[in-house]
């Protein structure tokens, strides 16, 4: 399982411009990975659902007890339910991916020029929060 970054307010000094940018990038990467994994699971479940229906047809042709055929069909329906769950998970992960991308862009737009100016100056800068209004 991948390492998840702590909340932004959790790690004090690691809340600089580049650290926050890295956190948004990590969040986007994790969301993209989740979308990909959910797609793989959905495809496996789709395949298993098709196999269950095929098995139910074979059981019917073999005149298997109807309660067993019903159980096989129920299993296929459960696989279909898992496919729908994966689609919901993909939609949620896509929302996180888009939101993290938007937040990263907003962060860059808001603080990118300030970060560039601070890092290009040889003068030592005050710590974040020093210039807060009283």
Short mmCIF file of C-alpha atoms in Angstrom, two decimals:
data_model
loop_
_atom_site.label_atom_id
_atom_site.label_comp_id
_atom_site.label_asym_id
_atom_site.label_seq_id
_atom_site.Cartn_x
_atom_site.Cartn_y
_atom_site.Cartn_z
CA UNK A 1 0.00 0.00 0.00
CA UNK A 2 1.27 3.46 -0.86
CA UNK A 3 2.34 5.93 1.77
CA UNK A 4 -0.21 8.68 2.29
CA UNK A 5 0.96 12.20 3.01
CA UNK A 6 -0.10 13.75 6.31
CA UNK A 7 -2.57 16.60 6.33
CA UNK A 8 -1.02 19.92 5.32
CA UNK A 9 -1.32 21.38 8.81
CA UNK A 10 0.25 18.29 10.37
CA UNK A 11 3.90 18.77 9.63
CA UNK A 12 4.87 22.35 10.51
CA UNK A 13 8.00 23.29 8.59
CA UNK A 14 7.10 21.04 5.66
CA UNK A 15 4.36 23.43 4.57
CA UNK A 16 6.49 25.50 2.21
CA UNK A 17 5.58 26.16 -1.39
CA UNK A 18 7.41 23.15 -2.80
CA UNK A 19 6.16 20.82 -0.04
CA UNK A 20 2.54 21.76 -0.67
CA UNK A 21 3.07 21.46 -4.43
CA UNK A 22 4.54 17.98 -3.87
CA UNK A 23 1.53 17.03 -1.73
CA UNK A 24 -0.90 18.06 -4.48
CA UNK A 25 1.17 16.09 -6.98
CA UNK A 26 1.17 13.03 -4.71
CA UNK A 27 -2.60 13.33 -4.25
CA UNK A 28 -3.12 13.49 -8.01
CA UNK A 29 -0.87 10.46 -8.50
CA UNK A 30 -2.74 8.50 -5.81
CA UNK A 31 -6.13 9.39 -7.32
CA UNK A 32 -4.95 8.34 -10.79
CA UNK A 33 -3.64 5.07 -9.36
CA UNK A 34 -6.95 4.45 -7.61
CA UNK A 35 -8.84 5.07 -10.85
CA UNK A 36 -6.60 2.59 -12.65
CA UNK A 37 -6.91 -0.04 -9.92
CA UNK A 38 -10.71 0.35 -9.77
CA UNK A 39 -10.84 -0.11 -13.54
CA UNK A 40 -8.82 -3.34 -13.30
CA UNK A 41 -11.06 -4.67 -10.52
CA UNK A 42 -14.19 -3.72 -12.49
CA UNK A 43 -12.92 -5.58 -15.54
CA UNK A 44 -12.20 -8.68 -13.43
CA UNK A 45 -15.70 -8.50 -11.91
CA UNK A 46 -17.25 -8.07 -15.38
CA UNK A 47 -15.41 -11.16 -16.56
CA UNK A 48 -16.51 -13.12 -13.48
CA UNK A 49 -20.13 -12.00 -13.99
CA UNK A 50 -20.04 -13.25 -17.60
CA UNK A 51 -18.53 -16.54 -16.43
CA UNK A 52 -21.30 -16.92 -13.83
CA UNK A 53 -24.00 -16.44 -16.46
CA UNK A 54 -22.28 -18.96 -18.73
CA UNK A 55 -22.08 -21.41 -15.82
CA UNK A 56 -25.77 -20.86 -15.06
CA UNK A 57 -26.62 -21.66 -18.69
CA UNK A 58 -24.50 -24.83 -18.56
CA UNK A 59 -26.16 -25.83 -15.28
CA UNK A 60 -29.59 -25.28 -16.83
CA UNK A 61 -28.64 -27.43 -19.82
CA UNK A 62 -27.38 -30.13 -17.43
CA UNK A 63 -30.69 -29.96 -15.52
CA UNK A 64 -29.02 -29.01 -12.24
CA UNK A 65 -31.30 -28.30 -9.28
CA UNK A 66 -32.88 -24.84 -9.80
CA UNK A 67 -31.80 -23.64 -6.35
CA UNK A 68 -28.15 -24.16 -7.37
CA UNK A 69 -28.71 -22.35 -10.65
CA UNK A 70 -30.33 -19.49 -8.71
CA UNK A 71 -27.28 -19.34 -6.43
CA UNK A 72 -24.94 -19.09 -9.44
CA UNK A 73 -27.09 -16.33 -10.94
CA UNK A 74 -27.07 -14.51 -7.59
CA UNK A 75 -23.27 -14.66 -7.55
CA UNK A 76 -23.19 -13.17 -11.06
CA UNK A 77 -25.46 -10.36 -9.88
CA UNK A 78 -23.11 -9.72 -6.96
CA UNK A 79 -20.22 -9.40 -9.42
CA UNK A 80 -22.32 -6.89 -11.40
CA UNK A 81 -22.90 -4.97 -8.17
CA UNK A 82 -19.14 -4.86 -7.61
CA UNK A 83 -18.71 -3.42 -11.12
CA UNK A 84 -21.15 -0.63 -10.26
CA UNK A 85 -19.29 0.01 -7.00
CA UNK A 86 -16.01 0.28 -8.89
CA UNK A 87 -17.59 2.79 -11.27
CA UNK A 88 -18.62 4.89 -8.26
CA UNK A 89 -15.11 4.65 -6.87
CA UNK A 90 -13.66 5.72 -10.22
CA UNK A 91 -15.98 8.72 -10.30
CA UNK A 92 -14.93 9.75 -6.79
CA UNK A 93 -11.23 9.30 -7.62
CA UNK A 94 -11.68 11.36 -10.77
CA UNK A 95 -13.24 14.13 -8.66
CA UNK A 96 -10.26 14.05 -6.30
CA UNK A 97 -7.86 14.10 -9.27
CA UNK A 98 -9.58 17.14 -10.77
CA UNK A 99 -9.84 18.94 -7.42
CA UNK A 100 -6.17 18.31 -6.61
CA UNK A 101 -5.18 19.55 -10.05
CA UNK A 102 -7.28 22.67 -9.60
CA UNK A 103 -5.95 23.29 -6.09
CA UNK A 104 -2.38 22.82 -7.35
CA UNK A 105 -2.98 25.31 -10.15
CA UNK A 106 -4.51 27.80 -7.73
CA UNK A 107 -1.59 27.30 -5.34
CA UNK A 108 0.86 27.95 -8.18
CA UNK A 109 -1.05 31.04 -9.31
CA UNK A 110 -1.30 32.44 -5.78
CA UNK A 111 2.16 31.68 -4.42
CA UNK A 112 4.35 30.76 -7.40
CA UNK A 113 5.59 34.29 -8.08
CA UNK A 114 6.25 34.88 -4.37
CA UNK A 115 8.21 31.63 -4.13
CA UNK A 116 10.21 32.50 -7.22
CA UNK A 117 11.04 35.98 -5.89
CA UNK A 118 12.05 34.62 -2.48
CA UNK A 119 14.22 31.83 -3.84
CA UNK A 120 15.95 34.07 -6.40
CA UNK A 121 17.01 36.60 -3.75
CA UNK A 122 20.26 35.95 -1.87
CA UNK A 123 18.85 37.78 1.17
CA UNK A 124 17.61 35.63 4.02
CA UNK A 125 13.82 35.75 4.30
CA UNK A 126 11.63 35.89 7.38
CA UNK A 127 9.82 32.70 8.35
CA UNK A 128 6.30 32.21 7.10
CA UNK A 129 3.78 34.11 9.19
CA UNK A 130 6.24 36.79 10.32
CA UNK A 131 4.49 39.55 8.38
CA UNK A 132 1.00 38.78 9.65
CA UNK A 133 -1.15 41.83 10.38
CA UNK A 134 -1.89 42.45 14.04
#
